[in-house]
Amino acid sequence: MSGPVLVIELAEAPSRAAILRVHEFLVRSSVRCEEARLGEYDVHIDAERLGVTDTWGEDGRRPVLVSLMGPGVGDEAVFEAEHADEVDQEPLIGFAPTHAVDIVAFCNSPVDHVVTALLTAAVMDLIGGIANVELREDQVPIVAGLPGIVATVTDPWLAAYGSADFLRAWVKQPGFRLLK
C-alpha cells in the first residue's frame, strides 16, 4: 500500500554539500539507508528520531523514499511530468521551481503521515525550499491560520505552500492527515 507524498519545491539545484547534509541526516535518522544514486534514498526512518512518540501501534521504522529530481540531478523526466500541470508557482512562492524533492511514504498508517511531514520539514531545514501540500477541502481553513503558510490555491486542485514551521505546526493539529 502506498502512503502520503510531499514535495519540496526548490529554486535551484541544491549544492553537493547540501545533498551530503541530507544524506548524513538520513543515515542518522534511519535504521536503514540505501542510496540508489546521488540524492535518492530508500530509508527506514526511525520515527522516534524525528520526535514521534506515538506510532499508533505500528513499528516505528517507516519505509520512505527521498528523491531529489530536476536537471543535472535526479530524474528530470519525473520532475517535468510532476510540474507539467502545476499552476504558475512563481507568484505564489516567489520562484519558479527548477528542482524538487519527493518524500514518499510506502505505508499509510497515521504514523506514516506524521513521519512524512516531519521528515519533509527536516530535509527543508537542510536544503531550503517550500513544501507543496495537496489538501482536502475541510483542511483549507485549518492550514490557513498556521505559521509558515506562504500561499493556498484552489485550482487545479487544493494545495498549500509552506515552510518547515508550517509542516510542524500542522502535524500538531487534531486529525492531521496528508493526502495520498
Short mmCIF file of C-alpha atoms in Angstrom, two decimals:
data_model
loop_
_atom_site.label_atom_id
_atom_site.label_comp_id
_atom_site.label_asym_id
_atom_site.label_seq_id
_atom_site.Cartn_x
_atom_site.Cartn_y
_atom_site.Cartn_z
CA MET A 1 0.00 0.00 0.00
CA SER A 2 1.35 3.43 -0.85
CA GLY A 3 1.23 6.28 1.57
CA PRO A 4 1.38 10.06 1.56
CA VAL A 5 3.68 12.10 -0.65
CA LEU A 6 5.03 15.60 -0.07
CA VAL A 7 7.05 17.71 -2.48
CA ILE A 8 9.70 20.28 -1.62
CA GLU A 9 9.91 22.87 -4.39
CA LEU A 10 13.42 24.28 -4.90
CA ALA A 11 14.51 27.48 -6.64
CA GLU A 12 17.77 25.89 -7.81
CA ALA A 13 19.70 22.66 -7.67
CA PRO A 14 20.95 22.03 -4.15
CA SER A 15 24.71 22.11 -3.72
CA ARG A 16 26.64 18.91 -3.34
CA ALA A 17 27.31 19.95 0.27
CA ALA A 18 23.56 20.30 0.92
CA ILE A 19 22.89 16.88 -0.61
CA LEU A 20 25.62 15.43 1.61
CA ARG A 21 23.97 17.03 4.69
CA VAL A 22 20.67 15.38 3.73
CA HIS A 23 22.42 12.03 3.26
CA GLU A 24 24.13 12.31 6.66
CA PHE A 25 20.83 13.24 8.33
CA LEU A 26 19.07 10.28 6.73
CA VAL A 27 21.81 7.91 7.89
CA ARG A 28 21.47 9.25 11.46
CA SER A 29 17.66 9.14 11.40
CA SER A 30 17.24 5.73 9.82
CA VAL A 31 17.70 2.13 10.75
CA ARG A 32 18.43 1.51 7.05
CA CYS A 33 19.55 3.94 4.36
CA GLU A 34 20.35 2.83 0.83
CA GLU A 35 21.50 5.40 -1.72
CA ALA A 36 20.32 4.39 -5.20
CA ARG A 37 22.03 7.43 -6.72
CA LEU A 38 23.14 10.83 -5.51
CA GLY A 39 20.03 12.37 -3.98
CA GLU A 40 17.83 9.26 -3.94
CA TYR A 41 17.49 7.31 -0.72
CA ASP A 42 15.44 4.28 0.25
CA VAL A 43 15.24 4.55 4.02
CA HIS A 44 13.55 3.11 7.05
CA ILE A 45 13.16 6.22 9.17
CA ASP A 46 13.09 5.70 12.92
CA ALA A 47 10.00 7.69 13.95
CA GLU A 48 11.41 8.25 17.43
CA ARG A 49 14.48 10.01 15.98
CA LEU A 50 12.07 12.55 14.46
CA GLY A 51 10.43 13.06 17.86
CA VAL A 52 7.39 10.86 17.17
CA THR A 53 6.40 9.09 20.37
CA ASP A 54 3.00 7.69 19.32
CA THR A 55 3.29 5.17 16.48
CA TRP A 56 -0.38 4.09 16.67
CA GLY A 57 0.74 0.53 17.43
CA GLU A 58 2.91 0.33 14.31
CA ASP A 59 6.61 -0.48 14.15
CA GLY A 60 8.43 2.86 14.47
CA ARG A 61 10.67 2.05 11.49
CA ARG A 62 8.83 3.52 8.50
CA PRO A 63 9.82 2.88 4.85
CA VAL A 64 10.21 6.11 2.86
CA LEU A 65 11.74 7.19 -0.44
CA VAL A 66 13.54 10.55 -0.54
CA SER A 67 14.22 11.55 -4.13
CA LEU A 68 15.86 14.70 -5.49
CA MET A 69 14.93 15.45 -9.08
CA GLY A 70 15.50 18.02 -11.77
CA PRO A 71 18.07 18.96 -14.40
CA GLY A 72 21.54 17.69 -13.61
CA VAL A 73 20.48 15.70 -10.55
CA GLY A 74 17.90 13.03 -10.23
CA ASP A 75 15.11 12.19 -12.58
CA GLU A 76 14.50 15.17 -14.85
CA ALA A 77 11.61 13.43 -16.65
CA VAL A 78 9.72 12.84 -13.39
CA PHE A 79 10.29 16.46 -12.36
CA GLU A 80 8.92 17.69 -15.70
CA ALA A 81 5.91 15.34 -15.54
CA GLU A 82 5.04 16.33 -11.96
CA HIS A 83 5.23 20.03 -12.79
CA ALA A 84 3.52 19.93 -16.19
CA ASP A 85 0.04 20.59 -14.81
CA GLU A 86 1.01 22.88 -11.93
CA VAL A 87 -0.15 26.47 -11.77
CA ASP A 88 2.48 29.18 -12.25
CA GLN A 89 4.13 28.89 -8.84
CA GLU A 90 6.35 31.96 -9.05
CA PRO A 91 3.64 34.48 -7.99
CA LEU A 92 2.70 32.14 -5.13
CA ILE A 93 6.08 31.17 -3.69
CA GLY A 94 8.45 33.74 -5.17
CA PHE A 95 10.23 31.46 -7.63
CA ALA A 96 9.62 29.01 -10.45
CA PRO A 97 10.85 25.62 -9.19
CA THR A 98 13.79 24.17 -11.08
CA HIS A 99 14.23 21.13 -8.84
CA ALA A 100 12.21 19.25 -6.22
CA VAL A 101 12.50 16.60 -3.56
CA ASP A 102 9.75 14.00 -3.24
CA ILE A 103 9.20 12.42 0.16
CA VAL A 104 7.17 9.25 -0.47
CA ALA A 105 5.92 7.00 2.34
CA PHE A 106 5.40 3.37 1.42
CA CYS A 107 2.73 2.79 4.08
CA ASN A 108 -0.43 4.65 5.02
CA SER A 109 -0.96 4.41 8.77
CA PRO A 110 -1.30 7.61 10.84
CA VAL A 111 2.36 7.41 11.87
CA ASP A 112 3.38 7.45 8.19
CA HIS A 113 1.58 10.76 7.70
CA VAL A 114 3.34 12.31 10.70
CA VAL A 115 6.74 10.87 9.72
CA THR A 116 6.34 12.13 6.14
CA ALA A 117 5.56 15.67 7.30
CA LEU A 118 8.32 15.79 9.92
CA LEU A 119 10.89 14.22 7.60
CA THR A 120 9.98 16.76 4.91
CA ALA A 121 10.43 19.59 7.44
CA ALA A 122 13.83 18.22 8.48
CA VAL A 123 15.01 17.95 4.87
CA MET A 124 13.79 21.52 4.25
CA ASP A 125 15.88 22.68 7.20
CA LEU A 126 18.92 21.32 5.35
CA ILE A 127 18.24 22.38 1.75
CA GLY A 128 15.55 25.05 1.91
CA GLY A 129 12.57 25.14 -0.37
CA ILE A 130 8.82 25.35 0.05
CA ALA A 131 6.55 22.37 0.76
CA ASN A 132 3.81 21.77 -1.79
CA VAL A 133 0.97 20.03 0.05
CA GLU A 134 -2.27 18.81 -1.53
CA LEU A 135 -5.29 19.34 0.71
CA ARG A 136 -8.83 18.14 1.27
CA GLU A 137 -11.47 20.86 1.26
CA ASP A 138 -12.03 20.58 5.03
CA GLN A 139 -8.29 21.16 5.65
CA VAL A 140 -8.09 24.55 3.92
CA PRO A 141 -9.43 26.59 6.89
CA ILE A 142 -7.21 24.65 9.31
CA VAL A 143 -3.95 25.32 7.46
CA ALA A 144 -4.83 28.91 6.51
CA GLY A 145 -4.12 30.18 10.02
CA LEU A 146 -0.94 28.22 10.67
CA PRO A 147 2.51 29.82 10.87
CA GLY A 148 4.75 29.44 7.85
CA ILE A 149 1.96 29.26 5.29
CA VAL A 150 3.06 31.01 2.10
CA ALA A 151 0.03 30.52 -0.15
CA THR A 152 -3.00 28.37 -0.81
CA VAL A 153 -4.53 27.56 -4.19
CA THR A 154 -7.80 26.01 -5.29
CA ASP A 155 -7.06 25.35 -8.95
CA PRO A 156 -6.24 22.90 -10.47
CA TRP A 157 -6.56 21.29 -7.01
CA LEU A 158 -6.48 22.39 -3.39
CA ALA A 159 -2.95 22.91 -2.14
CA ALA A 160 -0.94 24.83 0.42
CA TYR A 161 2.64 26.03 0.13
CA GLY A 162 4.55 26.43 3.34
CA SER A 163 7.74 26.31 5.34
CA ALA A 164 9.11 23.62 7.61
CA ASP A 165 7.46 25.50 10.50
CA PHE A 166 4.12 25.17 8.72
CA LEU A 167 4.51 21.38 8.50
CA ARG A 168 5.49 21.09 12.15
CA ALA A 169 2.51 23.21 13.22
CA TRP A 170 0.09 21.26 11.05
CA VAL A 171 1.22 17.89 12.46
CA LYS A 172 0.06 19.11 15.88
CA GLN A 173 -3.50 19.78 14.68
CA PRO A 174 -6.22 17.29 15.72
CA GLY A 175 -7.00 14.83 12.96
CA PHE A 176 -3.85 15.69 10.98
CA ARG A 177 -3.58 13.63 7.81
CA LEU A 178 -1.91 14.16 4.44
CA LEU A 179 -3.44 13.17 1.13
CA LYS A 180 -2.06 10.10 -0.56
#
